């Protein structure tokens, strides 16, 4: 049995989800109400692989909201993540993905030191961040969507915004070792971590966001921002492919400039329909087939019976593990979300 710990992208979206899924007591409630709401299993999931194997899972709604990431409410945010993990473990789920901000809160607040949640002694081997699969999928999106747009990687400058993060650093490792990209731009706020990454890679230019946007043919956006950013399409090099791996999505795909193409990053499409209702409440075009790559990682671990915290800790993702998860991702029928139609960059 696999599990997915998820949350809404905002209070507004939480209201819509509550309405859609029929949780009337949650509708229209203020943030304080959500701060004290307990985790709940709100969906039962069935997934069939291309191999014919079928697995079952549960969706645990943590009741966390990105609006809780303020000094005043951070304790509630931490409680949400730990309570949801304890809830999943009590439900005897073998492997659970920490979706969206759950893994970021876990890492940023060193929750590995908080094993005991009331009467539950958390067994961290039962959880995965899902970041290895997310990083692998984003890298494949870079390679395949560039091809769709006619961007030649060997002449391309790629900027990774959030380069020092768990996903960003893995993406940089892959781009450096497995592609022929011409230039790699590294963007984040903390200088020491940028320098450490640059020295690990043996390349990469540390640069400010605005400059990166002006120079990059491809932008991989994996900065952990709690809400979207607005960029002026005028500041971006044209043509440009922006792969937005953030959750919540950092860019509004509707504001597409004809030469600025925004692709939802870290999203996979399954070859067969998945039985669930919860994804209908998320902004996916094909809700019974499209999902976050981190959630798909828990499914893959369940298919393979790899009951282990495959992705854990920060900046530990290796190329070997990305290849390993990539292989089983294809085997079971997941593929990276791509552009709907080829867009010429020429
Ligand atoms: P991390 O916290 O490990 O890394 C975040 C990175 O963003 C760091 O490099 C950080 O560096 C940088 N950053 C944060 N704020 C800013 C800012 N204002 N300007 C520039 N850089 C910034 O996060 P993860 O790698 O775990 O996750 C990255 C994103 O991917 C998140 O949005 C997450 O929700 C999403 N995600 C998507 C998944 C999917 O399945 N599609 C799965 C998991 C995560 P610094 O603090 O030094 O600036």
XYZ file of C-alpha atoms and ligand atoms in Angstrom:
394
model
C 0.000 0.000 0.000
C 1.349 3.434 -0.953
C 0.401 6.838 0.435
C 0.489 10.425 -0.769
C 0.630 13.314 1.680
C -0.761 16.343 -0.099
C -2.040 19.840 0.566
C -3.737 22.703 -1.257
C -1.735 25.492 -2.857
C -3.626 28.278 -1.031
C -6.553 28.942 1.290
C -8.626 29.867 -1.744
C -7.838 26.572 -3.464
C -8.533 24.678 -0.229
C -12.067 26.116 -0.195
C -12.625 24.990 -3.777
C -11.283 21.508 -3.043
C -13.447 21.165 0.070
C -16.482 22.112 -1.997
C -15.601 19.772 -4.850
C -14.967 16.804 -2.554
C -18.020 17.527 -0.376
C -16.261 18.484 2.896
C -18.888 21.054 3.853
C -17.467 21.776 7.341
C -14.230 23.028 5.739
C -15.857 25.335 3.195
C -15.195 29.059 3.669
C -13.222 28.501 6.903
C -10.448 30.928 7.864
C -6.757 30.035 8.164
C -6.987 29.498 11.958
C -9.511 26.735 11.379
C -7.096 24.969 8.998
C -4.294 25.395 11.533
C -6.192 23.199 13.966
C -7.708 20.746 11.452
C -6.401 17.161 11.771
C -5.036 15.134 8.821
C -7.533 12.937 7.015
C -7.467 10.158 4.461
C -9.714 11.572 1.763
C -9.184 9.280 -1.211
C -8.545 5.646 -2.098
C -6.418 5.147 -5.209
C -5.942 2.284 -7.671
C -3.118 2.323 -10.216
C -2.383 -0.248 -12.889
C 1.044 -0.524 -14.478
C 1.825 -1.256 -18.107
C 3.162 -4.562 -16.755
C -0.405 -5.419 -15.680
C 0.324 -5.135 -11.907
C -2.220 -3.216 -9.818
C -1.461 -1.336 -6.600
C -3.601 0.484 -4.039
C -2.997 3.686 -2.146
C -4.458 6.372 0.107
C -4.321 10.160 -0.123
C -3.634 11.868 3.213
C -4.701 15.532 3.265
C -2.400 17.210 5.759
C -4.491 20.424 6.024
C -1.215 22.357 5.629
C -1.434 25.570 3.596
C 1.480 27.673 2.252
C -0.046 30.670 4.094
C 1.132 28.962 7.325
C 4.763 29.648 6.361
C 4.915 32.779 8.495
C 6.653 33.176 11.808
C 3.323 33.264 13.636
C 2.016 30.024 12.197
C 5.143 28.000 11.537
C 4.468 25.710 14.519
C 1.147 24.787 12.933
C 2.926 24.020 9.636
C 5.385 21.699 11.387
C 2.554 20.002 13.306
C 0.645 19.421 10.049
C 3.550 17.567 8.458
C 4.320 15.404 11.514
C 0.650 14.603 12.159
C 0.093 13.614 8.527
C 3.135 11.295 8.663
C 1.894 9.707 11.892
C -1.558 9.312 10.344
C -0.093 7.524 7.305
C 1.985 5.222 9.495
C -0.998 4.378 11.719
C -2.942 3.456 8.577
C -0.200 0.864 7.873
C 0.878 2.484 4.633
C 4.190 1.002 3.520
C 5.624 3.910 1.544
C 4.338 7.501 1.529
C 5.443 10.492 -0.560
C 5.798 13.839 1.216
C 4.192 16.025 -1.466
C 4.631 19.768 -2.089
C 5.902 21.669 0.931
C 5.762 18.663 3.292
C 9.324 17.613 2.457
C 10.596 21.212 2.463
C 9.102 21.844 5.922
C 10.512 18.485 7.089
C 14.032 19.405 5.954
C 14.012 23.095 6.879
C 12.890 22.385 10.446
C 15.020 19.260 10.985
C 11.996 17.131 11.721
C 14.146 14.001 11.746
C 14.715 15.013 15.384
C 10.968 14.779 16.071
C 10.401 11.037 15.702
C 7.840 10.728 18.470
C 4.397 12.025 17.513
C 2.182 11.208 20.508
C 2.121 7.376 20.597
C 3.649 6.936 17.120
C 7.387 6.431 16.733
C 7.868 7.590 13.144
C 9.743 5.104 10.974
C 11.355 7.342 8.354
C 12.044 4.376 6.048
C 8.317 4.472 5.241
C 8.562 7.938 3.669
C 10.141 9.429 0.572
C 10.348 13.024 -0.605
C 9.830 11.885 -4.200
C 12.503 14.369 -5.267
C 14.658 11.870 -7.211
C 11.829 11.114 -9.618
C 10.853 14.805 -9.795
C 14.425 15.791 -10.697
C 14.646 12.998 -13.291
C 11.344 14.049 -14.905
C 12.377 17.722 -15.021
C 15.648 16.757 -16.733
C 13.787 14.686 -19.313
C 11.435 17.650 -19.842
C 14.459 19.851 -20.551
C 15.771 17.360 -23.099
C 12.486 16.511 -24.817
C 10.757 19.910 -24.787
C 13.957 21.558 -26.095
C 13.765 19.096 -28.981
C 10.084 19.978 -29.515
C 11.058 23.652 -29.714
C 14.049 23.049 -31.955
C 16.479 24.278 -29.271
C 19.867 22.667 -29.763
C 21.167 21.875 -26.270
C 24.784 22.098 -27.321
C 24.222 25.771 -28.118
C 21.871 26.472 -25.229
C 22.293 28.385 -21.989
C 20.277 26.821 -19.175
C 19.479 28.675 -15.933
C 18.456 26.725 -12.842
C 16.608 28.960 -10.350
C 16.751 27.224 -6.981
C 19.973 25.527 -8.098
C 21.181 24.723 -4.577
C 17.951 23.021 -3.532
C 17.387 19.279 -3.381
C 15.776 19.134 -6.821
C 17.794 21.991 -8.338
C 21.173 20.498 -7.420
C 20.158 17.106 -8.874
C 19.021 18.817 -12.090
C 22.390 20.602 -12.306
C 24.266 17.314 -11.815
C 22.304 15.692 -14.638
C 22.585 18.635 -17.031
C 26.316 18.775 -16.364
C 27.034 15.065 -16.780
C 24.441 13.807 -19.213
C 23.751 16.621 -21.650
C 25.877 18.780 -23.898
C 24.461 22.161 -22.758
C 26.734 25.060 -23.536
C 26.340 27.161 -20.362
C 24.825 26.556 -16.946
C 23.616 29.506 -14.829
C 23.137 28.979 -11.095
C 20.571 31.111 -9.251
C 19.686 31.122 -5.515
C 20.127 33.517 -2.592
C 22.789 31.885 -0.382
C 26.239 32.511 -1.806
C 28.154 29.797 0.110
C 25.831 27.071 -1.099
C 26.087 28.358 -4.673
C 29.874 28.282 -4.431
C 29.826 24.748 -2.998
C 27.625 23.582 -5.887
C 29.809 25.321 -8.448
C 32.883 23.639 -7.050
C 31.143 20.208 -6.962
C 30.111 20.595 -10.622
C 33.363 22.146 -11.742
C 31.340 24.637 -13.777
C 28.327 26.970 -13.662
C 28.076 30.738 -13.485
C 26.600 32.230 -10.299
C 24.259 34.948 -11.380
C 21.304 37.112 -10.288
C 17.809 36.129 -11.374
C 17.231 39.094 -13.715
C 20.481 38.514 -15.555
C 19.770 34.791 -15.830
C 16.356 35.446 -17.359
C 17.924 37.766 -19.916
C 20.534 35.181 -20.954
C 18.878 31.769 -20.748
C 17.336 29.805 -23.603
C 15.885 27.414 -21.021
C 14.934 28.285 -17.445
C 14.333 25.509 -14.905
C 12.393 27.028 -12.020
C 12.670 25.014 -8.803
C 12.897 27.747 -6.161
C 10.672 26.965 -3.200
C 8.447 30.035 -3.312
C 5.140 29.816 -1.455
C 3.332 31.729 -4.162
C 3.718 32.650 -7.810
C 6.047 35.298 -9.177
C 5.350 37.759 -11.910
C 7.952 38.134 -14.565
C 7.858 40.671 -17.266
C 8.071 38.717 -20.544
C 10.172 41.633 -21.822
C 12.961 40.640 -19.406
C 13.221 37.146 -20.828
C 15.397 36.123 -23.762
C 13.329 35.127 -26.811
C 12.635 32.433 -27.584
C 12.702 30.824 -24.153
C 11.439 27.617 -22.599
C 10.515 27.970 -18.915
C 10.020 24.710 -17.034
C 8.128 25.599 -13.883
C 8.745 22.839 -11.349
C 7.360 24.798 -8.399
C 4.395 23.789 -6.280
C 2.348 25.957 -6.287
C 3.151 26.720 -9.915
C 5.197 29.926 -9.954
C 4.128 31.132 -13.382
C 0.722 31.706 -14.781
C 0.717 29.634 -17.981
C -2.003 31.918 -19.396
C 0.379 34.859 -19.731
C 2.273 33.173 -22.495
C 4.161 35.441 -24.804
C 4.319 33.762 -28.247
C 8.050 33.201 -27.806
C 8.038 32.455 -24.071
C 6.789 28.922 -23.593
C 5.899 27.774 -20.080
C 5.766 24.054 -19.370
C 4.500 22.613 -16.086
C 7.569 20.935 -14.621
C 7.787 17.809 -12.478
C 4.528 16.452 -13.859
C 4.101 12.981 -15.336
C 1.377 11.445 -17.405
C 0.424 7.815 -16.886
C -0.367 5.577 -19.840
C -3.512 4.223 -18.155
C -6.302 5.874 -16.174
C -5.751 6.140 -12.414
C -8.769 5.643 -10.179
C -8.946 8.602 -7.792
C -10.997 11.735 -7.286
C -8.537 14.004 -5.507
C -6.558 14.991 -8.625
C -9.711 16.471 -10.134
C -9.414 19.210 -7.527
C -5.862 20.036 -8.650
C -5.203 22.037 -11.757
C -4.372 19.154 -14.112
C -5.641 19.044 -17.654
C -6.067 15.283 -17.652
C -6.771 14.570 -13.969
C -7.059 10.788 -14.266
C -3.625 10.517 -15.883
C -1.505 13.516 -14.848
C 0.144 13.835 -11.457
C 3.127 15.180 -9.565
C 6.286 13.175 -10.146
C 6.885 12.953 -6.380
C 3.555 11.159 -5.941
C 4.437 8.850 -8.821
C 7.663 7.977 -6.963
C 5.662 6.429 -4.100
C 3.686 4.442 -6.693
C 6.903 3.228 -8.324
C 8.370 2.161 -4.980
C 5.148 0.233 -4.306
C 5.173 -1.425 -7.756
C 8.778 -2.505 -7.208
C 8.263 -3.280 -3.478
C 11.235 -1.043 -2.698
C 10.024 -0.192 0.785
C 12.683 2.350 1.596
C 13.069 6.112 1.827
C 14.455 6.234 -1.697
C 14.717 10.061 -1.652
C 15.761 11.408 1.722
C 17.828 14.202 3.213
C 18.982 17.168 1.214
C 21.254 17.241 -1.821
C 21.870 13.491 -1.741
C 20.347 12.706 -5.159
C 22.812 10.843 -7.367
C 22.743 10.272 -11.122
C 22.624 6.511 -10.488
C 19.432 6.876 -8.449
C 17.876 9.174 -11.049
C 18.595 6.570 -13.719
C 17.248 3.786 -11.504
C 13.938 5.546 -10.825
C 13.763 6.683 -14.467
C 13.985 3.108 -15.673
C 11.076 1.901 -13.537
C 9.106 5.049 -14.344
C 9.141 4.087 -18.025
C 8.567 0.414 -17.286
C 5.333 1.157 -15.383
C 3.995 3.633 -17.960
C 4.836 7.127 -16.702
C 6.219 9.727 -19.062
C 7.118 13.411 -18.651
C 4.492 16.004 -19.519
C 5.561 17.763 -22.727
C 4.358 20.636 -24.886
C 1.018 19.892 -26.528
C 2.407 20.665 -29.917
C 5.863 21.330 -31.243
C 6.599 25.064 -31.010
C 9.353 26.252 -33.268
C 11.980 28.348 -31.533
C 13.452 29.447 -34.839
P 14.584 23.203 -1.511
O 14.067 23.921 -0.319
O 15.515 22.052 -1.299
O 15.336 24.241 -2.492
C 14.815 25.484 -2.812
C 15.827 26.260 -3.650
O 15.244 27.533 -3.993
C 17.135 26.573 -2.941
O 18.175 26.612 -3.896
C 16.881 27.986 -2.394
O 18.135 28.611 -2.136
C 16.125 28.582 -3.583
N 15.276 29.740 -3.260
C 14.331 29.848 -2.306
N 13.766 31.056 -2.335
C 14.360 31.738 -3.356
C 14.222 33.058 -3.901
N 13.371 33.918 -3.363
N 14.993 33.395 -4.946
C 15.884 32.519 -5.496
N 16.067 31.279 -5.022
C 15.318 30.889 -3.959
O 13.299 22.762 -2.362
P 13.057 21.453 -3.259
O 14.214 21.303 -4.175
O 12.677 20.317 -2.393
O 11.733 21.892 -4.078
C 11.788 22.903 -5.085
C 10.384 23.177 -5.669
O 9.871 21.982 -6.295
C 9.324 23.568 -4.632
O 8.466 24.555 -5.187
C 8.536 22.286 -4.425
O 7.226 22.522 -3.958
C 8.539 21.717 -5.829
N 8.324 20.272 -5.831
C 7.614 19.716 -6.876
C 7.391 18.359 -6.917
C 6.624 17.700 -8.015
O 6.310 16.512 -7.871
N 6.331 18.365 -9.097
C 7.915 17.465 -5.850
C 8.665 18.148 -4.841
C 8.858 19.491 -4.845
P 18.244 29.922 -1.172
O 17.368 29.645 0.020
O 19.702 30.028 -0.877
O 17.745 31.048 -2.013
